[in-house]
mmCIF file of C-alpha atoms in Angstrom:
data_model
loop_
_atom_site.group_PDB
_atom_site.id
_atom_site.type_symbol
_atom_site.label_atom_id
_atom_site.label_comp_id
_atom_site.label_asym_id
_atom_site.label_seq_id
_atom_site.Cartn_x
_atom_site.Cartn_y
_atom_site.Cartn_z
ATOM 1 C CA VAL N 136 23.065 4.229 48.272
ATOM 2 C CA ALA N 137 19.982 2.044 48.844
ATOM 3 C CA SER N 138 16.837 4.118 48.558
ATOM 4 C CA GLU N 139 13.301 3.200 49.432
ATOM 5 C CA THR N 140 12.618 2.619 45.626
ATOM 6 C CA ASP N 141 15.230 -0.107 45.775
ATOM 7 C CA PHE N 142 13.655 -1.734 48.782
ATOM 8 C CA ARG N 143 10.237 -1.631 47.199
ATOM 9 C CA ARG N 144 11.522 -3.186 43.960
ATOM 10 C CA HIS N 145 13.229 -6.049 45.701
ATOM 11 C CA ILE N 146 10.726 -7.039 48.549
ATOM 12 C CA GLY N 147 8.288 -8.307 45.823
ATOM 13 C CA HIS N 148 4.567 -7.092 45.278
ATOM 14 C CA ASP N 149 3.078 -10.185 47.070
ATOM 15 C CA LEU N 150 4.539 -8.953 50.406
ATOM 16 C CA PHE N 151 2.368 -5.766 50.192
ATOM 17 C CA GLY N 152 -0.632 -8.084 50.592
ATOM 18 C CA ALA N 153 -0.033 -7.878 54.271
ATOM 19 C CA ILE N 154 -1.596 -4.528 54.031
ATOM 20 C CA GLN N 155 -5.207 -5.104 53.933
ATOM 21 C CA SER N 156 -6.574 -2.014 52.178
ATOM 22 C CA LEU N 157 -5.356 0.777 50.042
ATOM 23 C CA GLY N 158 -7.069 3.299 52.417
ATOM 24 C CA ALA N 159 -4.605 2.400 55.124
ATOM 25 C CA VAL N 160 -1.679 3.868 53.163
ATOM 26 C CA MET N 161 -3.663 6.529 51.337
ATOM 27 C CA ASP N 162 -3.627 10.324 52.022
ATOM 28 C CA SER N 163 -7.303 11.153 51.721
ATOM 29 C CA THR N 164 -6.625 14.855 52.699
ATOM 30 C CA ALA N 165 -4.800 15.499 49.404
ATOM 31 C CA GLU N 166 -5.863 18.887 47.732
ATOM 32 C CA LEU N 167 -5.969 20.043 44.190
ATOM 33 C CA VAL N 168 -4.121 23.178 43.059
ATOM 34 C CA SER N 169 -5.495 24.758 39.940
ATOM 35 C CA PRO N 170 -3.263 24.405 36.956
ATOM 36 C CA ALA N 171 -3.672 28.205 36.447
ATOM 37 C CA GLN N 172 -2.030 28.896 39.737
ATOM 38 C CA SER N 173 1.575 29.992 39.806
ATOM 39 C CA LEU N 174 4.267 27.481 40.451
ATOM 40 C CA ALA N 175 5.253 29.581 43.535
ATOM 41 C CA HIS N 176 1.732 28.937 44.995
ATOM 42 C CA ALA N 177 1.985 25.241 44.213
ATOM 43 C CA LEU N 178 5.449 25.056 46.030
ATOM 44 C CA GLU N 179 4.022 27.099 48.865
ATOM 45 C CA ASN N 180 1.062 24.666 49.302
ATOM 46 C CA MET N 181 3.595 21.829 49.410
ATOM 47 C CA ALA N 182 5.609 23.578 52.158
ATOM 48 C CA ILE N 183 2.670 24.552 54.224
ATOM 49 C CA ARG N 184 1.240 21.062 54.177
ATOM 50 C CA ARG N 185 4.686 19.540 54.801
ATOM 51 C CA VAL N 186 4.289 16.930 51.924
ATOM 52 C CA ASP N 187 6.679 16.014 49.140
ATOM 53 C CA HIS N 188 4.083 16.381 46.313
ATOM 54 C CA VAL N 189 1.192 18.613 45.246
ATOM 55 C CA LEU N 190 -1.572 17.635 42.828
ATOM 56 C CA ILE N 191 -2.747 19.680 40.118
ATOM 57 C CA GLY N 192 -6.308 19.700 38.769
ATOM 58 C CA ARG N 193 -9.839 21.386 38.890
ATOM 59 C CA ASP N 194 -13.367 20.352 39.775
ATOM 60 C CA GLY N 195 -12.066 17.293 41.764
ATOM 61 C CA GLN N 196 -10.388 15.902 38.756
ATOM 62 C CA PRO N 197 -6.670 15.425 39.122
ATOM 63 C CA GLU N 198 -4.531 16.310 35.924
ATOM 64 C CA GLY N 199 -0.942 16.308 37.048
ATOM 65 C CA ILE N 200 1.589 16.292 39.884
ATOM 66 C CA ILE N 201 4.683 18.134 40.974
ATOM 67 C CA THR N 202 6.930 16.317 43.430
ATOM 68 C CA GLU N 203 9.991 17.331 45.418
ATOM 69 C CA ARG N 204 12.100 15.543 42.701
ATOM 70 C CA ASP N 205 10.922 18.170 40.109
ATOM 71 C CA VAL N 206 12.263 21.085 42.124
ATOM 72 C CA PRO N 207 16.093 20.764 41.466
ATOM 73 C CA ARG N 208 15.191 20.401 37.726
ATOM 74 C CA LEU N 209 13.250 23.518 37.820
ATOM 75 C CA MET N 210 15.837 25.431 39.797
ATOM 76 C CA LEU N 211 18.403 24.424 37.135
ATOM 77 C CA GLN N 212 16.251 25.786 34.399
ATOM 78 C CA HIS N 213 16.041 29.066 36.309
ATOM 79 C CA VAL N 214 12.278 28.921 36.157
ATOM 80 C CA ASP N 215 10.463 32.029 37.407
ATOM 81 C CA THR N 216 8.080 30.458 39.936
ATOM 82 C CA ALA N 217 5.976 33.566 40.010
ATOM 83 C CA SER N 218 5.236 33.768 36.295
ATOM 84 C CA VAL N 219 5.230 30.114 35.353
ATOM 85 C CA THR N 220 1.946 28.133 36.131
ATOM 86 C CA ALA N 221 1.713 24.872 37.866
ATOM 87 C CA GLY N 222 0.047 23.415 34.637
ATOM 88 C CA GLU N 223 2.986 24.317 32.620
ATOM 89 C CA VAL N 224 5.487 22.283 34.633
ATOM 90 C CA MET N 225 3.455 19.515 36.117
ATOM 91 C CA SER N 226 4.128 15.792 35.179
ATOM 92 C CA ALA N 227 1.069 14.799 33.085
ATOM 93 C CA PRO N 228 -0.699 12.844 32.223
ATOM 94 C CA LEU N 229 -1.422 11.008 35.377
ATOM 95 C CA GLN N 230 -1.744 7.125 35.690
ATOM 96 C CA PRO N 231 -4.290 6.982 38.372
ATOM 97 C CA VAL N 232 -5.582 3.759 40.181
ATOM 98 C CA ASN N 233 -9.107 3.071 41.214
ATOM 99 C CA LEU N 234 -9.938 2.900 44.996
ATOM 100 C CA SER N 235 -10.747 -0.831 44.580
ATOM 101 C CA VAL N 236 -7.112 -2.037 43.668
ATOM 102 C CA THR N 237 -5.119 -3.866 46.169
ATOM 103 C CA VAL N 238 -1.857 -2.476 47.842
ATOM 104 C CA ALA N 239 -0.044 -5.237 45.937
ATOM 105 C CA GLU N 240 -1.375 -4.207 42.656
ATOM 106 C CA ALA N 241 -0.608 -0.454 43.486
ATOM 107 C CA ALA N 242 3.011 -1.482 44.183
ATOM 108 C CA GLN N 243 3.237 -3.283 40.907
ATOM 109 C CA GLN N 244 1.797 -0.230 39.030
ATOM 110 C CA MET N 245 4.539 1.871 40.756
ATOM 111 C CA ASP N 246 7.128 -0.449 39.351
ATOM 112 C CA VAL N 247 5.681 -0.309 35.890
ATOM 113 C CA SER N 248 5.290 3.427 35.841
ATOM 114 C CA GLY N 249 8.397 4.218 37.647
ATOM 115 C CA LEU N 250 6.480 6.500 40.074
ATOM 116 C CA ARG N 251 6.671 7.013 43.834
ATOM 117 C CA HIS N 252 3.244 8.409 44.082
ATOM 118 C CA LEU N 253 -0.040 7.103 42.781
ATOM 119 C CA VAL N 254 -3.095 9.319 42.479
ATOM 120 C CA VAL N 255 -6.260 7.301 43.613
ATOM 121 C CA VAL N 256 -9.733 8.107 41.994
ATOM 122 C CA ASP N 257 -13.163 6.854 42.634
ATOM 123 C CA ASP N 258 -15.436 5.310 39.983
ATOM 124 C CA ASP N 259 -16.396 8.780 38.743
ATOM 125 C CA GLY N 260 -12.590 9.708 38.209
ATOM 126 C CA ARG N 261 -12.620 12.203 41.031
ATOM 127 C CA LEU N 262 -9.712 12.381 43.491
ATOM 128 C CA ALA N 263 -9.919 10.053 46.508
ATOM 129 C CA GLY N 264 -6.296 10.449 47.792
ATOM 130 C CA VAL N 265 -2.655 9.758 47.049
ATOM 131 C CA VAL N 266 -0.660 6.711 47.829
ATOM 132 C CA SER N 267 3.025 7.309 48.388
ATOM 133 C CA GLN N 268 5.699 4.700 48.266
ATOM 134 C CA HIS N 269 6.985 6.027 51.775
ATOM 135 C CA ARG N 270 3.732 5.391 53.486
ATOM 136 C CA MET N 271 3.389 1.890 51.957
ATOM 137 C CA LEU N 272 6.883 0.784 53.187
ATOM 138 C CA GLU N 273 6.359 2.621 56.580
ATOM 139 C CA LEU N 274 3.170 0.582 57.323
ATOM 140 C CA LEU N 275 4.617 -2.626 55.868
ATOM 141 C CA SER N 276 7.583 -2.448 58.275
ATOM 142 C CA VAL N 277 5.171 -2.052 61.190
ATOM 143 C CA ILE N 278 3.110 -5.055 60.120
ATOM 144 C CA LEU N 279 6.229 -7.240 59.524
ATOM 145 C CA MET N 280 7.715 -6.164 62.809
ATOM 146 C CA GLU N 281 4.556 -7.044 64.688
ATOM 147 C CA GLU N 282 4.308 -10.386 62.893
ATOM 148 C CA GLY N 283 7.957 -11.079 63.697
ATOM 149 C CA ARG N 284 7.278 -10.316 67.417
ATOM 150 C CA LYS N 285 4.287 -12.638 67.461
ATOM 151 C CA TRP N 286 6.334 -15.363 65.828
ATOM 152 C CA LEU N 287 9.279 -14.952 68.291
ATOM 153 C CA ALA N 288 6.714 -14.927 71.201
ATOM 154 C CA GLY N 289 5.342 -18.136 69.975
ATOM 155 C CA GLN N 290 8.762 -19.665 69.648
ATOM 156 C CA LEU N 291 9.747 -18.528 73.163
ATOM 157 C CA ASP N 292 6.505 -20.117 74.550
ATOM 158 C CA VAL N 293 7.419 -23.459 72.840
ATOM 159 C CA VAL N 294 11.014 -23.290 74.292
ATOM 160 C CA LEU N 295 9.780 -22.250 77.845
ATOM 161 C CA GLU N 296 6.999 -24.940 77.843
ATOM 162 C CA THR N 297 9.540 -27.603 76.788
ATOM 163 C CA THR N 298 11.995 -26.656 79.636
ATOM 164 C CA GLY N 299 9.147 -26.358 82.212
ATOM 165 C CA VAL N 300 9.538 -22.641 82.554
ATOM 166 C CA GLY N 301 6.776 -19.953 82.311
ATOM 167 C CA THR N 302 6.331 -16.204 82.859
ATOM 168 C CA TRP N 303 3.757 -14.396 84.802
ATOM 169 C CA GLU N 304 2.532 -10.812 85.964
ATOM 170 C CA PHE N 305 0.963 -10.001 89.140
ATOM 171 C CA ASP N 306 -1.478 -7.065 89.544
ATOM 172 C CA HIS N 307 -1.072 -5.938 93.078
ATOM 173 C CA ARG N 308 -4.287 -3.790 93.140
ATOM 174 C CA ARG N 309 -6.490 -6.608 92.208
ATOM 175 C CA GLU N 310 -4.251 -9.352 93.609
ATOM 176 C CA VAL N 311 -4.590 -11.250 90.330
ATOM 177 C CA MET N 312 -1.904 -13.455 88.791
ATOM 178 C CA ILE N 313 -1.785 -13.304 84.932
ATOM 179 C CA ARG N 314 0.051 -16.497 83.579
ATOM 180 C CA SER N 315 1.713 -16.879 80.232
ATOM 181 C CA VAL N 316 0.368 -19.476 77.787
ATOM 182 C CA ALA N 317 3.686 -21.539 78.449
ATOM 183 C CA LEU N 318 3.130 -21.403 82.197
ATOM 184 C CA ASN N 319 -0.500 -22.424 81.930
ATOM 185 C CA LYS N 320 0.642 -25.578 80.017
ATOM 186 C CA VAL N 321 3.374 -26.348 82.418
ATOM 187 C CA LEU N 322 0.800 -26.171 85.203
ATOM 188 C CA ASN N 323 -1.649 -28.370 83.172
ATOM 189 C CA PHE N 324 -4.186 -25.654 82.903
ATOM 190 C CA GLY N 325 -6.444 -24.693 80.093
ATOM 191 C CA GLY N 326 -6.321 -21.604 78.200
ATOM 192 C CA ASP N 327 -9.342 -20.065 80.028
ATOM 193 C CA LYS N 328 -7.429 -20.053 83.353
ATOM 194 C CA ARG N 329 -4.801 -17.277 82.549
ATOM 195 C CA GLU N 330 -5.872 -15.049 85.452
ATOM 196 C CA GLU N 331 -6.259 -16.248 88.979
ATOM 197 C CA LEU N 332 -6.858 -14.494 92.463
ATOM 198 C CA LEU N 333 -3.981 -14.831 94.883
ATOM 199 C CA ASP N 334 -6.432 -16.296 97.464
ATOM 200 C CA ASP N 335 -7.312 -19.077 95.096
ATOM 201 C CA ILE N 336 -3.710 -19.812 94.288
ATOM 202 C CA LEU N 337 -2.932 -19.998 97.942
ATOM 203 C CA LEU N 338 -5.575 -22.677 98.379
ATOM 204 C CA ARG N 339 -3.563 -24.902 95.916
ATOM 205 C CA ILE N 340 -0.302 -24.374 97.661
ATOM 206 C CA GLU N 341 0.665 -26.846 100.403
ATOM 207 C CA PRO N 342 -0.306 -25.298 103.859
ATOM 208 C CA GLU N 343 3.355 -25.094 105.084
ATOM 209 C CA ASP N 344 4.411 -23.104 101.966
ATOM 210 C CA ARG N 345 1.469 -20.649 102.048
ATOM 211 C CA PRO N 346 3.095 -18.093 104.232
ATOM 212 C CA LYS N 347 6.235 -17.838 101.882
ATOM 213 C CA ILE N 348 4.153 -17.131 98.891
ATOM 214 C CA GLU N 349 1.829 -14.652 100.783
ATOM 215 C CA ALA N 350 4.881 -12.864 102.117
ATOM 216 C CA ALA N 351 6.578 -12.704 98.503
ATOM 217 C CA PHE N 352 3.495 -11.108 96.915
ATOM 218 C CA ARG N 353 1.972 -9.145 99.755
ATOM 219 C CA VAL N 354 4.916 -8.234 101.905
ATOM 220 C CA ALA N 355 8.375 -8.338 100.004
ATOM 221 C CA PRO N 356 7.221 -6.090 97.184
ATOM 222 C CA GLY N 357 7.246 -3.279 99.762
ATOM 223 C CA THR N 358 11.036 -3.656 100.133
ATOM 224 C CA ALA N 359 13.468 -1.302 98.313
ATOM 225 C CA ASP N 360 14.400 -3.487 95.491
ATOM 226 C CA GLY N 361 11.120 -5.643 95.496
ATOM 227 C CA VAL N 362 13.038 -8.741 94.404
ATOM 228 C CA PHE N 363 11.948 -12.162 95.735
ATOM 229 C CA ALA N 364 12.623 -15.900 95.279
ATOM 230 C CA VAL N 365 10.629 -18.675 96.729
ATOM 231 C CA ASP N 366 10.403 -22.482 96.335
ATOM 232 C CA TYR N 367 6.896 -23.938 97.133
ATOM 233 C CA ARG N 368 4.640 -26.993 96.432
ATOM 234 C CA VAL N 369 1.442 -26.402 94.428
ATOM 235 C CA ARG N 370 -1.277 -28.653 92.904
ATOM 236 C CA ASP N 371 -1.497 -28.387 89.234
ATOM 237 C CA GLY N 372 -4.488 -28.664 86.998
ATOM 238 C CA GLU N 373 -4.514 -32.403 87.301
ATOM 239 C CA GLY N 374 -4.500 -32.243 91.087
ATOM 240 C CA ARG N 375 -0.794 -33.364 91.439
ATOM 241 C CA VAL N 376 1.407 -31.643 94.052
ATOM 242 C CA ARG N 377 4.639 -30.381 92.463
ATOM 243 C CA TRP N 378 7.579 -28.292 93.371
ATOM 244 C CA PHE N 379 8.036 -24.966 91.662
ATOM 245 C CA SER N 380 10.516 -22.078 92.069
ATOM 246 C CA SER N 381 9.201 -18.446 91.351
ATOM 247 C CA ARG N 382 11.616 -15.459 90.961
ATOM 248 C CA GLY N 383 10.233 -12.003 90.287
ATOM 249 C CA ARG N 384 10.470 -8.318 91.101
ATOM 250 C CA VAL N 385 8.344 -5.225 91.135
ATOM 251 C CA ALA N 386 8.035 -3.760 87.698
ATOM 252 C CA GLU N 387 5.919 -0.733 88.365
ATOM 253 C CA ARG N 388 5.050 1.345 91.473
ATOM 254 C CA ASP N 389 2.806 4.289 92.172
ATOM 255 C CA ASP N 390 3.816 7.763 93.168
ATOM 256 C CA GLN N 391 4.034 6.610 96.862
ATOM 257 C CA GLY N 392 6.169 3.708 96.037
ATOM 258 C CA HIS N 393 3.432 1.054 96.550
ATOM 259 C CA PRO N 394 3.758 -1.883 94.023
ATOM 260 C CA LEU N 395 1.343 -1.918 91.183
ATOM 261 C CA ARG N 396 2.792 -4.657 89.036
ATOM 262 C CA SER N 397 5.250 -7.440 89.392
ATOM 263 C CA ALA N 398 6.656 -9.842 86.785
ATOM 264 C CA GLY N 399 8.836 -12.990 86.947
ATOM 265 C CA VAL N 400 9.226 -16.620 86.106
ATOM 266 C CA ALA N 401 8.144 -19.903 87.527
ATOM 267 C CA VAL N 402 10.220 -22.926 86.902
ATOM 268 C CA ASP N 403 9.124 -26.602 87.372
ATOM 269 C CA ILE N 404 11.868 -28.018 89.888
ATOM 270 C CA ASP N 405 9.886 -30.996 90.851
ATOM 271 C CA VAL N 406 12.332 -33.735 89.540
ATOM 272 C CA GLN N 407 15.437 -31.824 91.083
ATOM 273 C CA LYS N 408 13.646 -31.106 94.447
ATOM 274 C CA THR N 409 12.339 -34.741 94.752
ATOM 275 C CA ALA N 410 15.752 -36.084 94.011
ATOM 276 C CA GLU N 411 17.302 -33.629 96.532
ATOM 277 C CA LEU N 412 14.923 -34.786 99.342
ATOM 278 C CA ASP N 413 15.174 -38.490 98.440
ATOM 279 C CA ALA N 414 19.037 -37.969 98.787
ATOM 280 C CA LYS N 415 18.552 -36.249 102.239
ATOM 281 C CA ARG N 416 16.373 -39.105 103.494
ATOM 282 C CA SER N 417 18.915 -41.598 102.426
ATOM 283 C CA GLU N 418 21.617 -39.932 104.200
ATOM 284 C CA SER N 419 19.577 -39.793 107.378
ATOM 285 C CA HIS N 420 19.259 -43.529 107.458
ATOM 286 C CA LEU N 421 22.860 -44.048 107.148
#
């Protein structure tokens, strides 16, 4: 069995540096149960708040902790939860950390102490919150997945740009084309030209091909499947006319079935199309 503790110990403390602040993984709503209260009261507090621990202390000063791991032991000892106080069975003394420590330092402290919860105190030693191993790993996984997604997206853009392919989205309500970074580079546009009105795009397209593009984005999306494919000639950012092929479909509609957003790809087919047209001209002269 691999537990969260195993994962925390093996991934290394430095990785937790991805979490910028201890406050991001700290439960600041933690409450103190008086050590004079019964164990039954402490366990009820844990159940009501749906947490796996309860802090014991008074006057804002934490003194001990009872966690879900203590419950089986107390049951085996047949402890009378109504007569035993929380202070009698709590784990103490605590090894609190200051609010100023980093998440990596908190993870290291967990390793040294063998704890899954760390009590956080301010400079006056008063309770600031509790950091749990579970919350640390949960947030770390989200951060790592997001970093992985960004890395993959960056790698994909490189591949698409190299192969002359780019992705786009079209906002039908605004009639605005949103191009990916890769498509902008394929078209020799700067990063500040990611959005462009359809009317402005039509001005860059060769007059003979404009009706096809206008039909694709203004008419075809109204069909049942909303799928379209069109080849056309367009001037790029350097003013050079090149052949492109766009394939797309409606990705989102309103309640009446009108297209809201379409998505697709644009492929640079200039080399293939030019060769194809040259071959046809050669055949016509034979």
